C-alpha cells in the first residue's frame, strides 16, 4: 500500500456507508442536513470505518449484513461530531480544504449539529440491540469528552508529555481502538480477543496522531487540508515541540517559549520553530516513535487470525506512517 488508500474489495461497503451517512441526516430541520453533509462530504481518509470493516470480515462477518454499515455510521458520526466541536473550540477556519461549519454557519449551529450526530449515533447503535456495544460506546464517548476538556484546560505552561499522551489516547486513539473492539464484540469474540483488538487499535491510533502532529509542521497545506503550523498558532504543545524544547539551547528555548506565549503568531515565528525542528531532527524522532507503535501493533496483529483482512490491516498500519496527509 502506497501513500494513498486503495482497497477495491471494500468499495461496495464504503459506497453503502457514504449513502447511509447522508440518509440518516433526515430530520425536520434543514440545518442538520446542510451542516451534516458539509462535514461528511468533505471527505477524509475513512480510516476508522475501513478498520471496522476489515476487522469485522477478519472475524467472519458477512458483507450482506445490513448492520455493518449502520455500525460504521455510528463511528463516523461520532468522529465528525468531534470535528465540528473541535473547530468551534479551536476557532478553526479551514478543515479538509473547506471552510469550517462554525465559520460558515456560526458556532451555535455547528455545536448543535455535532450534538445531533452524537445522539443519532446512539440511536443507530440501539437498533442493534447489543447491550455490550452500548455499554462500551457510552464509555468511549465519555472519554472523548474528557480528552477534549483536558486539551481545553492545557496551556503551554501546564502541558506535560504525560498529559499530551493522555489527550492523544482520549481524543484520537480511543475511537480507532473502538473500531476494532466493536468488530470483536459484534462477531461474538472472546473477551480476551476483544481486549487485544482494543489494545491494537489504541496503539495504531496513537501512531496516527503522532504522524498528524509531525505533518502539522511539514506537510503541504493543500494536502493536509488545513494551514501548516496550526498547532503552534493555537499554542498546542505536541510531541515535536516537546522534543525541540528538550534539545534546544537555552537561548533557542527562550525564543520558542516567547513565541508560544504570543497572542498571535507571525509566519516567521512558525518558520523559526520549523528551522529548529529540522536542526534537531524533531520530526524524524516523532516519526520513529510512531513507527515503534506501528511495529508493536503489527506484532500483536500477527497473533490473531491469519487471513487477507488481517494482512490488509497490517498494510494499512504502514500507510499510517507513510502518508503525506
Coordinates of C-alpha atoms in Angstrom, one line a residue:
X1 CA 0.0 0.0 0.0
X2 CA 1.4 3.4 -1.0
X3 CA 0.7 6.9 0.4
X4 CA -2.9 6.5 -0.9
X5 CA -5.5 4.1 0.3
X6 CA -6.7 1.7 -2.4
X7 CA -9.0 -1.0 -1.2
X8 CA -11.2 -2.0 -4.1
X9 CA -12.7 -5.0 -2.2
X10 CA -14.2 -2.5 0.3
X11 CA -15.6 -0.2 -2.4
X12 CA -19.2 -1.5 -2.0
X13 CA -19.0 -1.2 1.8
X14 CA -17.7 2.3 1.6
X15 CA -20.2 3.4 -1.0
X16 CA -23.0 2.0 1.2
X17 CA -21.5 3.9 4.1
X18 CA -21.5 7.2 2.3
X19 CA -25.1 6.7 1.3
X20 CA -26.1 5.8 4.9
X21 CA -24.3 8.7 6.4
X22 CA -26.3 11.1 4.3
X23 CA -29.7 9.3 4.5
X24 CA -29.7 9.2 8.3
X25 CA -29.4 13.0 8.4
X26 CA -33.1 13.4 7.7
X27 CA -34.9 15.5 10.2
X28 CA -37.4 18.2 10.4
X29 CA -34.6 20.8 10.3
X30 CA -32.7 21.5 7.1
X31 CA -29.7 22.7 9.0
X32 CA -28.8 19.1 10.1
X33 CA -28.6 18.0 6.5
X34 CA -26.8 21.2 5.4
X35 CA -24.1 21.1 8.0
X36 CA -24.0 17.3 8.4
X37 CA -23.5 16.9 4.6
X38 CA -20.9 19.7 4.6
X39 CA -18.6 17.9 7.1
X40 CA -19.4 14.4 5.8
X41 CA -18.9 15.2 2.1
X42 CA -15.6 17.0 2.8
X43 CA -14.1 13.5 2.6
X44 CA -11.4 12.3 4.9
X45 CA -9.5 9.1 4.8
X46 CA -12.3 6.9 6.4
X47 CA -9.5 5.1 8.3
X48 CA -12.0 4.3 11.1
X49 CA -14.7 2.5 9.1
X50 CA -12.1 0.8 7.0
X51 CA -10.5 -0.7 10.1
X52 CA -14.0 -1.6 11.3
X53 CA -14.9 -3.4 8.1
X54 CA -11.6 -5.2 7.9
X55 CA -11.8 -6.4 11.5
X56 CA -15.4 -7.5 11.1
X57 CA -14.5 -9.6 8.0
X58 CA -11.4 -11.0 9.6
X59 CA -13.7 -12.5 12.3
X60 CA -16.4 -13.8 10.0
X61 CA -18.9 -11.1 9.4
X62 CA -20.8 -11.3 6.1
X63 CA -20.9 -8.4 3.6
X64 CA -24.7 -8.8 3.2
X65 CA -25.3 -8.0 6.9
X66 CA -27.0 -4.6 6.7
X67 CA -26.0 -3.8 10.3
X68 CA -22.3 -3.4 9.3
X69 CA -23.0 -0.1 7.5
X70 CA -25.0 1.0 10.5
X71 CA -22.1 0.3 12.9
X72 CA -19.7 2.2 10.6
X73 CA -22.2 5.1 10.6
X74 CA -22.0 5.2 14.4
X75 CA -18.2 5.5 14.3
X76 CA -18.2 8.1 11.6
X77 CA -21.0 10.2 13.1
X78 CA -19.1 10.4 16.4
X79 CA -15.8 11.2 14.6
X80 CA -17.5 14.0 12.6
X81 CA -19.3 15.3 15.6
X82 CA -16.0 15.7 17.4
X83 CA -14.6 17.6 14.4
X84 CA -17.5 20.0 14.4
X85 CA -16.9 20.6 18.1
X86 CA -13.1 20.8 17.8
X87 CA -13.4 23.5 15.1
X88 CA -15.5 25.7 17.4
X89 CA -13.1 25.3 20.4
X90 CA -10.1 25.9 18.2
X91 CA -11.7 28.7 16.2
X92 CA -10.6 26.9 13.1
X93 CA -11.4 28.5 9.7
X94 CA -10.5 25.5 7.4
X95 CA -11.0 21.8 7.6
X96 CA -10.1 19.4 4.7
X97 CA -9.7 22.3 2.4
X98 CA -13.2 23.6 3.2
X99 CA -14.4 26.5 5.3
X100 CA -15.4 25.0 8.7
X101 CA -19.1 24.8 9.6
X102 CA -18.6 27.1 12.5
X103 CA -17.1 29.8 10.2
X104 CA -19.9 29.4 7.7
X105 CA -23.0 29.0 9.8
X106 CA -21.9 30.0 13.3
X107 CA -20.7 28.3 16.5
X108 CA -24.2 27.5 17.9
X109 CA -25.4 25.8 14.7
X110 CA -22.1 23.8 14.4
X111 CA -22.3 22.7 18.1
X112 CA -25.9 21.6 17.9
X113 CA -25.5 19.7 14.7
X114 CA -22.5 18.0 16.3
X115 CA -24.8 17.1 19.2
X116 CA -27.3 15.8 16.7
X117 CA -24.7 13.4 15.2
X118 CA -23.7 12.2 18.6
X119 CA -27.3 11.4 19.5
X120 CA -28.0 9.9 16.1
X121 CA -25.1 7.6 16.7
X122 CA -26.6 6.3 19.9
X123 CA -30.0 5.9 18.2
X124 CA -28.4 3.8 15.4
X125 CA -26.4 1.7 17.8
X126 CA -29.5 1.0 19.9
X127 CA -31.1 -0.6 16.8
X128 CA -28.5 -3.4 17.0
X129 CA -29.9 -4.5 20.4
X130 CA -26.4 -5.2 21.7
X131 CA -26.1 -4.1 25.3
X132 CA -22.3 -4.8 25.4
X133 CA -21.7 -2.5 22.4
X134 CA -24.0 0.2 24.0
X135 CA -22.1 0.0 27.3
X136 CA -18.7 0.3 25.6
X137 CA -19.9 3.1 23.4
X138 CA -21.1 5.1 26.4
X139 CA -17.6 4.7 28.0
X140 CA -15.9 5.7 24.8
X141 CA -17.9 8.9 24.2
X142 CA -17.4 9.9 27.8
X143 CA -13.6 9.5 27.4
X144 CA -13.7 11.5 24.2
X145 CA -15.3 14.4 26.1
X146 CA -12.8 14.1 28.9
X147 CA -10.0 14.3 26.3
X148 CA -11.4 17.5 24.8
X149 CA -11.7 19.0 28.2
X150 CA -8.1 18.1 29.1
X151 CA -6.9 19.8 25.9
X152 CA -9.0 22.8 26.5
X153 CA -7.5 23.2 30.0
X154 CA -3.9 22.6 28.9
X155 CA -1.6 25.6 28.4
X156 CA 2.0 25.7 27.1
X157 CA 3.0 26.2 30.8
X158 CA 1.0 23.3 32.2
X159 CA 1.3 20.8 29.4
X160 CA 3.4 17.7 30.0
X161 CA 4.2 14.7 27.9
X162 CA 2.1 12.6 30.2
X163 CA -0.9 14.9 29.7
X164 CA -0.2 15.1 26.0
X165 CA -0.3 11.3 25.6
X166 CA -3.5 11.1 27.7
X167 CA -5.1 13.6 25.3
X168 CA -3.9 11.7 22.3
X169 CA -5.4 8.5 23.6
X170 CA -8.7 10.1 24.7
X171 CA -9.3 12.3 21.6
X172 CA -7.9 10.2 18.8
X173 CA -6.7 6.7 19.6
X174 CA -9.8 5.6 21.6
X175 CA -12.1 5.9 18.6
X176 CA -9.8 3.9 16.4
X177 CA -9.5 1.3 19.2
X178 CA -13.3 1.1 19.4
X179 CA -13.5 0.3 15.7
X180 CA -11.5 -2.9 16.2
X181 CA -13.0 -3.7 19.6
X182 CA -16.6 -3.2 18.4
X183 CA -15.9 -5.6 15.5
X184 CA -14.8 -8.2 18.0
X185 CA -17.9 -7.7 20.2
X186 CA -20.2 -7.7 17.2
X187 CA -18.8 -11.0 15.9
X188 CA -19.0 -12.6 19.5
X189 CA -15.3 -13.0 20.1
X190 CA -14.0 -13.9 23.5
X191 CA -13.3 -11.1 25.9
X192 CA -9.5 -11.5 25.7
X193 CA -9.6 -11.2 21.9
X194 CA -11.7 -8.0 22.1
X195 CA -9.3 -6.6 24.7
X196 CA -6.4 -7.4 22.3
X197 CA -8.2 -5.7 19.4
X198 CA -8.8 -2.6 21.6
X199 CA -5.1 -2.5 22.5
X200 CA -4.0 -2.8 18.9
X201 CA -6.4 0.0 17.9
X202 CA -5.2 2.2 20.7
X203 CA -1.6 1.7 19.6
X204 CA -2.5 2.4 15.9
X205 CA -4.5 5.4 17.0
X206 CA -1.6 6.8 19.0
X207 CA 0.8 6.3 16.0
X208 CA -1.8 8.0 13.7
X209 CA -1.9 11.1 15.9
X210 CA 1.9 11.3 16.2
X211 CA 2.1 11.4 12.4
X212 CA -0.6 14.1 12.3
X213 CA 1.4 16.2 14.8
X214 CA 4.6 15.7 12.7
X215 CA 2.7 16.6 9.5
X216 CA 1.4 19.8 11.1
X217 CA 4.9 21.2 10.8
X218 CA 6.0 19.6 7.5
X219 CA 3.0 18.9 5.2
X220 CA 1.8 20.7 2.1
X221 CA -1.2 22.7 3.3
X222 CA -3.2 21.7 0.2
X223 CA -2.7 18.0 1.0
X224 CA -3.2 18.5 4.8
X225 CA -6.5 20.3 4.3
X226 CA -5.6 23.0 6.8
X227 CA -2.9 25.6 7.4
X228 CA 0.5 24.1 8.2
X229 CA 1.8 25.1 11.7
X230 CA -1.8 25.5 13.0
X231 CA -1.0 23.6 16.2
X232 CA 1.7 26.1 17.1
X233 CA -0.5 29.0 16.2
X234 CA -3.1 27.6 18.5
X235 CA -0.5 27.3 21.2
X236 CA -0.7 23.5 21.3
X237 CA 2.3 21.7 22.6
X238 CA 2.7 18.4 20.7
X239 CA 5.5 15.8 20.6
X240 CA 7.7 17.5 18.0
X241 CA 7.7 20.6 20.2
X242 CA 8.4 18.7 23.3
X243 CA 11.5 17.2 21.5
X244 CA 12.6 20.6 20.5
X245 CA 12.3 22.1 24.0
X246 CA 14.3 19.2 25.3
X247 CA 17.1 19.5 22.7
X248 CA 17.4 23.3 22.1
X249 CA 20.0 25.5 23.6
X250 CA 18.9 27.9 26.4
X251 CA 18.7 30.8 24.0
X252 CA 16.7 28.8 21.5
X253 CA 14.4 27.5 24.1
X254 CA 13.7 31.1 25.3
X255 CA 12.9 32.1 21.8
X256 CA 10.5 29.2 21.4
X257 CA 8.8 29.9 24.8
X258 CA 8.4 33.5 23.9
X259 CA 6.7 32.5 20.6
X260 CA 4.4 30.2 22.5
X261 CA 3.3 33.0 24.8
X262 CA 2.4 35.4 22.0
X263 CA -1.2 36.2 21.5
X264 CA -0.8 36.0 17.7
X265 CA 2.0 34.2 15.8
X266 CA 3.5 35.6 12.7
X267 CA 4.6 33.4 9.7
X268 CA 8.2 34.0 10.7
X269 CA 7.6 32.6 14.2
X270 CA 6.4 29.3 12.7
X271 CA 9.3 29.2 10.3
X272 CA 11.8 29.7 13.1
X273 CA 10.3 26.8 15.1
X274 CA 10.3 24.7 11.9
X275 CA 14.0 25.6 11.4
X276 CA 14.9 24.5 14.9
X277 CA 12.9 21.3 14.5
X278 CA 14.9 20.5 11.4
X279 CA 18.1 21.2 13.2
X280 CA 17.3 18.8 16.0
X281 CA 15.5 16.1 14.0
X282 CA 12.3 16.5 16.0
X283 CA 10.1 15.4 13.2
X284 CA 12.2 12.3 12.5
X285 CA 12.2 11.4 16.2
X286 CA 8.4 11.8 16.3
X287 CA 8.0 9.5 13.2
X288 CA 10.4 7.0 14.7
X289 CA 8.3 6.7 17.8
X290 CA 5.2 6.4 15.7
X291 CA 6.9 3.5 13.8
X292 CA 7.7 1.8 17.1
X293 CA 3.9 1.9 17.9
X294 CA 3.1 0.5 14.4
X295 CA 5.6 -2.3 14.9
X296 CA 4.1 -3.2 18.3
X297 CA 0.6 -3.2 16.8
X298 CA 1.7 -5.4 13.9
X299 CA 3.3 -7.9 16.2
X300 CA 0.0 -8.2 18.1
X301 CA -2.0 -8.5 14.9
X302 CA 0.1 -11.5 13.8
X303 CA -1.1 -13.3 16.9
X304 CA -4.7 -13.1 15.7
X305 CA -6.3 -14.6 12.6
X306 CA -4.1 -15.3 9.6
X307 CA -6.2 -14.1 6.7
X308 CA -6.3 -11.5 4.0
X309 CA -8.2 -9.0 6.2
X310 CA -5.6 -9.1 9.0
X311 CA -2.9 -8.8 6.3
X312 CA -4.6 -5.7 4.9
X313 CA -4.8 -4.1 8.4
X314 CA -1.0 -4.7 8.6
X315 CA -0.6 -2.9 5.2
X316 CA -2.9 -0.1 6.4
X317 CA -0.8 0.2 9.5
X318 CA 2.2 1.0 7.3
X319 CA 0.1 3.6 5.4
X320 CA -0.4 5.5 8.7
X321 CA 3.4 6.2 8.9
X322 CA 3.9 6.8 5.2
X323 CA 1.0 9.1 4.5
X324 CA 1.5 12.7 3.5
X325 CA -1.9 14.0 4.6

